[in-house]
Amino acid sequence: MTTRRGFLRSTVFAAGALPFINRLRLPGFRSGSVTKPLVLSTWNFGMPANKEAWKILDAGGKALDAVEAGVKIPEGDPKVTSVGYGGLPDRDGHVTLDACIMDEDFNCGSVAFLEGIMHPISVARLVMEKTPHIMLAGDGALQFALQNGFKKENLLTPEAEKKWKEWTEKNNYIPYEKTNHDTIGMIAIDKAGNLSGAVTTSGLKYKYHGRVGDSPIIGAALYVNNDAGAATATGVGEEVIRICGAHTIVELMANGYSPADACKAAVERIIKIKKDNIKDIQVGFLALNKYGEYGAYAIQNDFEYAVYSETENNILKKSDYSFR
Ligand code: SD4
């Protein structure tokens, strides 16, 4: 009987399509060992976040614990103006937070439009672990957090408030401004070979009050299928939601795409949809497969991501030859 894999193999060879193999890494062709543990995260604040996650991964801990601990670093850093404390507010001056988390067993939790909580990722994890639901939003999410011991805090720093006040004088909402993004999305594989991911953000600055982006939406900014891989997103959330970005990438990896090619294919879908309007939009995707292979792709060249494993602790830019 011809198995699907066998059929694909013979078809690929029969077509003489060797270059194709580079793009479609069929599971049966892989000979290398799994690279693990390993953690990846978006942007340069991914460096300190990865370092924190690495402590857990290196000690043999779970990827789920690592990604939660990792993304808490920018959440608590007032100098990071796009995540958690110190995040730039919406047009009405509210810092509103979106976050989600997903483990190797399709368990997931998220919070959207949450105010006043320093670590929304930990609330998202509690939604996953302590409720029959996946997503809590707004006041309900806040109430749930307070009932579970979280403290309400003012997350609007004087610096962020000053920038917002300056903005109100111009009142020119530019959603696709190139500096208008920087969510942390983190994905990791642990020593046991399990994948998990976490995403957290204060979202696009000066957005409409009540606007929710891609970051708390499972399948948009984050998806994990332990049999295939994990993917995460950063950038203009509306464009990521429109193509179910992270889920699309994981499905492509399940069908043999390398992580970088899967990210590129997702970016190409956005480019095709937005056509001439693409020049001011940034979306970056990051993916990791079950073998510990990773890659990324973005619309604009300013995207960068951080990788940490036993052998590397780097920032990779789109201009790097290897934008793996
Ligand atoms: C959002 N994706 O709310 C987020 C924005 C962001 O890097 O900062 N991405 O749409």
Tab-separated table of C-alpha atoms and ligand atoms in Angstrom:
chain	number	residue	atom	x	y	z
A	1	MET	CA	0.000	0.000	0.000
A	2	THR	CA	1.328	3.480	-0.811
A	3	THR	CA	1.412	5.684	2.270
A	4	ARG	CA	0.797	9.417	1.900
A	5	ARG	CA	4.406	10.116	2.751
A	6	GLY	CA	5.590	7.502	0.300
A	7	PHE	CA	3.349	8.947	-2.372
A	8	LEU	CA	4.658	12.448	-1.764
A	9	ARG	CA	8.243	11.231	-1.849
A	10	SER	CA	7.826	9.412	-5.126
A	11	THR	CA	5.880	12.315	-6.618
A	12	VAL	CA	8.534	14.826	-5.653
A	13	PHE	CA	11.318	12.690	-7.061
A	14	ALA	CA	9.351	11.737	-10.149
A	15	ALA	CA	8.836	15.410	-10.881
A	16	GLY	CA	12.576	15.916	-10.565
A	17	ALA	CA	11.688	18.689	-8.194
A	18	LEU	CA	14.711	18.661	-5.933
A	19	PRO	CA	14.627	22.413	-5.229
A	20	PHE	CA	11.098	21.877	-4.033
A	21	ILE	CA	12.398	19.719	-1.201
A	22	ASN	CA	14.038	22.715	0.352
A	23	ARG	CA	10.659	24.346	0.632
A	24	LEU	CA	8.620	21.300	1.530
A	25	ARG	CA	10.523	19.493	4.203
A	26	LEU	CA	8.622	16.282	4.314
A	27	PRO	CA	8.886	14.655	7.715
A	28	GLY	CA	10.555	11.550	6.305
A	29	PHE	CA	13.474	13.543	4.857
A	30	ARG	CA	14.660	14.966	8.139
A	31	SER	CA	17.727	13.338	9.531
A	32	GLY	CA	19.046	15.824	12.099
A	33	SER	CA	18.269	15.667	15.798
A	34	VAL	CA	15.803	17.934	17.557
A	35	THR	CA	17.272	21.229	18.769
A	36	LYS	CA	15.994	21.688	22.291
A	37	PRO	CA	15.479	23.493	24.478
A	38	LEU	CA	15.154	26.732	22.534
A	39	VAL	CA	13.227	29.983	22.926
A	40	LEU	CA	12.375	32.706	20.405
A	41	SER	CA	10.729	36.052	20.843
A	42	THR	CA	9.865	39.125	18.845
A	43	TRP	CA	11.892	42.384	18.829
A	44	ASN	CA	15.010	43.265	20.762
A	45	PHE	CA	13.321	43.264	24.150
A	46	GLY	CA	13.113	39.549	23.441
A	47	MET	CA	16.762	39.310	24.578
A	48	PRO	CA	16.127	39.851	28.328
A	49	ALA	CA	12.831	37.998	28.050
A	50	ASN	CA	14.537	34.972	26.491
A	51	LYS	CA	17.208	35.062	29.186
A	52	GLU	CA	14.526	34.700	31.849
A	53	ALA	CA	12.761	31.932	29.950
A	54	TRP	CA	16.060	30.135	29.416
A	55	LYS	CA	16.606	29.742	33.187
A	56	ILE	CA	13.503	27.547	33.307
A	57	LEU	CA	14.209	25.672	30.083
A	58	ASP	CA	17.821	24.956	31.019
A	59	ALA	CA	16.750	23.598	34.400
A	60	GLY	CA	14.450	21.125	32.644
A	61	GLY	CA	11.264	23.124	33.259
A	62	LYS	CA	8.206	23.281	31.064
A	63	ALA	CA	8.002	25.510	27.998
A	64	LEU	CA	4.704	26.834	29.372
A	65	ASP	CA	6.377	28.124	32.548
A	66	ALA	CA	9.278	29.501	30.531
A	67	VAL	CA	7.161	31.585	28.161
A	68	GLU	CA	5.064	33.003	30.986
A	69	ALA	CA	8.157	33.996	32.984
A	70	GLY	CA	9.856	35.374	29.873
A	71	VAL	CA	7.142	37.743	28.716
A	72	LYS	CA	6.656	39.076	32.246
A	73	ILE	CA	9.987	40.903	31.819
A	74	PRO	CA	8.762	43.475	29.243
A	75	GLU	CA	5.339	43.535	30.932
A	76	GLY	CA	6.962	44.911	34.073
A	77	ASP	CA	9.462	47.206	32.324
A	78	PRO	CA	8.223	50.817	32.200
A	79	LYS	CA	10.713	51.627	29.429
A	80	VAL	CA	8.920	49.270	27.050
A	81	THR	CA	6.108	51.465	25.727
A	82	SER	CA	4.149	48.764	23.922
A	83	VAL	CA	3.699	46.063	26.557
A	84	GLY	CA	2.146	46.202	30.053
A	85	TYR	CA	3.388	48.809	32.524
A	86	GLY	CA	4.542	51.931	30.650
A	87	GLY	CA	2.506	51.008	27.561
A	88	LEU	CA	1.123	53.910	25.527
A	89	PRO	CA	-2.619	54.333	26.103
A	90	ASP	CA	-5.614	54.372	23.801
A	91	ARG	CA	-7.034	57.661	22.464
A	92	ASP	CA	-8.892	58.209	25.740
A	93	GLY	CA	-5.803	57.768	27.893
A	94	HIS	CA	-6.438	54.178	29.062
A	95	VAL	CA	-3.724	51.531	28.987
A	96	THR	CA	-5.642	48.451	27.812
A	97	LEU	CA	-3.958	45.092	27.620
A	98	ASP	CA	-4.314	41.961	25.476
A	99	ALA	CA	-2.540	38.651	26.196
A	100	CYS	CA	-2.764	34.935	25.535
A	101	ILE	CA	-0.974	31.693	26.299
A	102	MET	CA	-1.124	28.175	24.827
A	103	ASP	CA	0.477	24.856	25.804
A	104	GLU	CA	1.343	21.559	24.148
A	105	ASP	CA	-2.094	20.043	24.738
A	106	PHE	CA	-4.197	22.737	22.994
A	107	ASN	CA	-4.981	24.294	26.380
A	108	CYS	CA	-5.207	28.045	25.978
A	109	GLY	CA	-6.287	31.154	27.841
A	110	SER	CA	-6.524	34.835	27.097
A	111	VAL	CA	-7.523	38.253	28.333
A	112	ALA	CA	-8.580	41.199	26.199
A	113	PHE	CA	-9.158	44.878	26.931
A	114	LEU	CA	-7.902	44.414	30.488
A	115	GLU	CA	-6.901	47.468	32.520
A	116	GLY	CA	-4.813	47.968	35.665
A	117	ILE	CA	-3.034	44.602	35.909
A	118	MET	CA	0.754	44.474	35.657
A	119	HIS	CA	0.974	40.897	34.363
A	120	PRO	CA	-1.941	40.107	32.049
A	121	ILE	CA	-0.152	36.955	30.841
A	122	SER	CA	-0.574	35.399	34.283
A	123	VAL	CA	-4.281	36.245	34.251
A	124	ALA	CA	-4.528	34.580	30.819
A	125	ARG	CA	-2.871	31.488	32.274
A	126	LEU	CA	-5.370	31.427	35.144
A	127	VAL	CA	-8.262	31.720	32.687
A	128	MET	CA	-6.794	28.643	31.004
A	129	GLU	CA	-6.264	26.694	34.205
A	130	LYS	CA	-9.157	27.754	36.440
A	131	THR	CA	-12.137	28.434	34.212
A	132	PRO	CA	-14.078	26.466	31.618
A	133	HIS	CA	-13.459	29.363	29.207
A	134	ILE	CA	-10.681	30.567	26.933
A	135	MET	CA	-11.116	34.338	26.909
A	136	LEU	CA	-12.210	36.949	29.449
A	137	ALA	CA	-12.470	40.620	28.479
A	138	GLY	CA	-12.695	44.066	30.053
A	139	ASP	CA	-14.297	44.447	33.476
A	140	GLY	CA	-14.989	40.736	33.740
A	141	ALA	CA	-11.312	39.950	33.213
A	142	LEU	CA	-10.371	42.553	35.820
A	143	GLN	CA	-12.878	41.183	38.322
A	144	PHE	CA	-11.512	37.660	37.766
A	145	ALA	CA	-7.943	38.901	38.277
A	146	LEU	CA	-8.797	40.727	41.501
A	147	GLN	CA	-10.665	37.698	42.844
A	148	ASN	CA	-7.529	35.667	42.231
A	149	GLY	CA	-5.173	37.899	44.156
A	150	PHE	CA	-3.917	40.307	41.481
A	151	LYS	CA	-3.629	43.965	42.523
A	152	LYS	CA	-5.038	46.865	40.562
A	153	GLU	CA	-2.281	49.344	39.665
A	154	ASN	CA	-1.944	52.465	37.580
A	155	LEU	CA	-0.011	51.383	34.495
A	156	LEU	CA	0.073	54.813	32.830
A	157	THR	CA	3.540	56.178	33.544
A	158	PRO	CA	4.135	59.960	33.541
A	159	GLU	CA	6.201	59.565	30.350
A	160	ALA	CA	3.415	57.713	28.540
A	161	GLU	CA	0.846	60.223	29.759
A	162	LYS	CA	2.980	63.084	28.457
A	163	LYS	CA	3.253	61.492	25.005
A	164	TRP	CA	-0.471	60.839	24.927
A	165	LYS	CA	-1.234	64.473	25.867
A	166	GLU	CA	1.040	65.698	23.099
A	167	TRP	CA	-0.784	63.362	20.729
A	168	THR	CA	-4.228	64.666	21.749
A	169	GLU	CA	-3.174	68.073	20.425
A	170	LYS	CA	-2.625	66.561	16.974
A	171	ASN	CA	-5.205	63.824	17.301
A	172	ASN	CA	-3.932	62.137	14.148
A	173	TYR	CA	-4.442	58.429	14.486
A	174	ILE	CA	-2.003	56.609	12.247
A	175	PRO	CA	-2.595	52.925	12.849
A	176	TYR	CA	0.093	51.798	10.453
A	177	GLU	CA	2.844	54.071	11.670
A	178	LYS	CA	6.039	52.050	11.510
A	179	THR	CA	6.922	52.734	15.142
A	180	ASN	CA	3.420	51.752	16.158
A	181	HIS	CA	4.049	48.135	17.033
A	182	ASP	CA	6.061	45.958	19.361
A	183	THR	CA	4.163	43.145	20.955
A	184	ILE	CA	6.167	40.404	22.582
A	185	GLY	CA	5.340	37.001	21.173
A	186	MET	CA	7.421	34.150	22.601
A	187	ILE	CA	7.497	30.487	21.565
A	188	ALA	CA	9.631	27.750	23.102
A	189	ILE	CA	10.453	24.056	23.032
A	190	ASP	CA	11.531	22.405	26.290
A	191	LYS	CA	13.840	19.460	27.024
A	192	ALA	CA	10.868	17.097	26.816
A	193	GLY	CA	10.208	18.357	23.275
A	194	ASN	CA	6.979	20.152	24.181
A	195	LEU	CA	6.034	23.499	22.651
A	196	SER	CA	4.238	26.479	24.220
A	197	GLY	CA	3.758	30.166	23.494
A	198	ALA	CA	2.735	33.476	25.054
A	199	VAL	CA	1.845	36.916	23.687
A	200	THR	CA	1.283	40.171	25.559
A	201	THR	CA	0.828	43.804	24.526
A	202	SER	CA	-0.737	47.156	25.222
A	203	GLY	CA	-1.707	47.104	21.537
A	204	LEU	CA	-1.574	49.858	18.980
A	205	LYS	CA	-1.055	53.221	20.588
A	206	TYR	CA	-3.968	55.708	20.509
A	207	LYS	CA	-6.345	53.009	19.237
A	208	TYR	CA	-10.101	53.396	19.733
A	209	HIS	CA	-11.185	52.717	23.300
A	210	GLY	CA	-12.400	49.109	23.303
A	211	ARG	CA	-10.295	48.029	20.327
A	212	VAL	CA	-8.891	44.516	20.676
A	213	GLY	CA	-6.042	43.379	18.451
A	214	ASP	CA	-4.705	39.993	17.427
A	215	SER	CA	-2.651	39.424	20.571
A	216	PRO	CA	-5.348	37.729	22.702
A	217	ILE	CA	-6.807	35.761	19.784
A	218	ILE	CA	-5.769	32.121	19.645
A	219	GLY	CA	-4.993	31.308	16.025
A	220	ALA	CA	-4.187	34.929	15.147
A	221	ALA	CA	-1.166	36.029	17.241
A	222	LEU	CA	-0.452	32.593	18.667
A	223	TYR	CA	-0.999	28.951	17.877
A	224	VAL	CA	0.624	25.749	19.076
A	225	ASN	CA	0.176	22.246	17.709
A	226	ASN	CA	2.689	20.016	19.431
A	227	ASP	CA	2.756	17.619	16.480
A	228	ALA	CA	3.720	20.381	14.050
A	229	GLY	CA	4.985	23.609	15.583
A	230	ALA	CA	4.217	26.968	17.137
A	231	ALA	CA	3.885	30.440	15.640
A	232	THR	CA	3.436	33.979	16.896
A	233	ALA	CA	2.836	37.418	15.408
A	234	THR	CA	3.566	41.080	15.909
A	235	GLY	CA	2.475	44.163	14.021
A	236	VAL	CA	-0.846	45.519	12.833
A	237	GLY	CA	-3.265	43.135	14.511
A	238	GLU	CA	-6.122	43.684	12.094
A	239	GLU	CA	-4.036	42.222	9.265
A	240	VAL	CA	-2.981	39.244	11.371
A	241	ILE	CA	-6.580	38.477	12.368
A	242	ARG	CA	-7.751	38.738	8.750
A	243	ILE	CA	-5.619	35.763	7.703
A	244	CYS	CA	-5.671	33.800	11.009
A	245	GLY	CA	-1.894	34.272	10.908
A	246	ALA	CA	-0.424	31.927	13.523
A	247	HIS	CA	-2.810	29.084	12.755
A	248	THR	CA	-2.121	29.405	9.041
A	249	ILE	CA	1.617	29.112	9.683
A	250	VAL	CA	1.285	26.080	11.950
A	251	GLU	CA	-0.907	24.350	9.375
A	252	LEU	CA	1.653	25.078	6.669
A	253	MET	CA	4.374	23.561	8.877
A	254	ALA	CA	2.133	20.535	9.439
A	255	ASN	CA	2.086	20.202	5.665
A	256	GLY	CA	5.848	20.241	5.362
A	257	TYR	CA	6.787	23.913	5.048
A	258	SER	CA	9.905	25.050	6.876
A	259	PRO	CA	9.195	27.664	9.601
A	260	ALA	CA	10.648	30.521	7.509
A	261	ASP	CA	8.727	29.529	4.381
A	262	ALA	CA	5.498	29.179	6.351
A	263	CYS	CA	5.968	32.700	7.768
A	264	LYS	CA	6.749	34.032	4.303
A	265	ALA	CA	3.638	32.435	2.832
A	266	ALA	CA	1.489	34.085	5.521
A	267	VAL	CA	3.108	37.483	4.859
A	268	GLU	CA	2.454	37.013	1.137
A	269	ARG	CA	-1.250	36.558	1.852
A	270	ILE	CA	-1.344	39.941	3.587
A	271	ILE	CA	0.606	41.602	0.782
A	272	LYS	CA	-1.836	40.188	-1.750
A	273	ILE	CA	-4.818	41.515	0.193
A	274	LYS	CA	-3.437	44.986	0.959
A	275	LYS	CA	-1.862	45.567	-2.481
A	276	ASP	CA	-0.691	49.177	-2.811
A	277	ASN	CA	-1.428	49.951	0.825
A	278	ILE	CA	1.231	47.585	2.053
A	279	LYS	CA	4.070	50.081	2.363
A	280	ASP	CA	3.061	51.440	5.749
A	281	ILE	CA	2.006	48.139	7.300
A	282	GLN	CA	4.292	46.006	9.392
A	283	VAL	CA	3.517	42.438	10.352
A	284	GLY	CA	6.177	39.990	11.505
A	285	PHE	CA	5.735	36.267	12.076
A	286	LEU	CA	7.952	33.899	14.017
A	287	ALA	CA	7.717	30.103	13.920
A	288	LEU	CA	9.305	27.054	15.516
A	289	ASN	CA	8.676	23.476	14.464
A	290	LYS	CA	8.668	20.310	16.504
A	291	TYR	CA	12.287	19.659	15.506
A	292	GLY	CA	13.459	22.912	17.046
A	293	GLU	CA	13.971	24.493	13.602
A	294	TYR	CA	12.869	28.093	13.466
A	295	GLY	CA	12.347	31.005	11.128
A	296	ALA	CA	10.603	34.297	10.590
A	297	TYR	CA	9.367	36.678	7.957
A	298	ALA	CA	8.026	40.224	7.968
A	299	ILE	CA	6.601	42.773	5.570
A	300	GLN	CA	9.098	45.533	6.406
A	301	ASN	CA	12.832	45.260	6.998
A	302	ASP	CA	12.825	46.637	10.546
A	303	PHE	CA	11.580	43.403	12.090
A	304	GLU	CA	13.965	41.559	14.366
A	305	TYR	CA	13.720	38.655	16.748
A	306	ALA	CA	15.712	37.084	19.544
A	307	VAL	CA	16.797	33.453	19.776
A	308	TYR	CA	18.302	31.641	22.759
A	309	SER	CA	19.531	28.053	22.887
A	310	GLU	CA	22.599	26.250	24.169
A	311	THR	CA	24.509	27.460	21.119
A	312	GLU	CA	23.093	30.918	20.417
A	313	ASN	CA	21.883	34.082	22.063
A	314	ASN	CA	21.291	36.439	19.160
A	315	ILE	CA	19.119	39.006	17.502
A	316	LEU	CA	18.254	38.193	13.895
A	317	LYS	CA	17.185	40.905	11.452
A	318	LYS	CA	15.419	40.554	8.143
A	319	SER	CA	18.600	41.672	6.444
A	320	ASP	CA	20.513	38.733	7.945
A	321	TYR	CA	21.319	36.249	5.249
A	322	SER	CA	19.828	33.615	7.405
A	323	PHE	CA	16.520	35.228	8.361
A	324	ARG	CA	15.694	31.678	9.213
B	1	SD4	C1	-1.992	44.793	18.075
B	1	SD4	N1	-0.316	43.254	17.305
B	1	SD4	O1	-2.596	45.184	19.066
B	1	SD4	C2	-0.600	44.281	18.255
B	1	SD4	C3	0.248	45.458	18.103
B	1	SD4	C4	1.643	45.270	18.248
B	1	SD4	O2	3.604	44.335	17.573
B	1	SD4	O3	2.206	45.966	18.970
B	1	SD4	N2	2.289	44.400	17.566
B	1	SD4	O4	-2.449	44.862	16.947
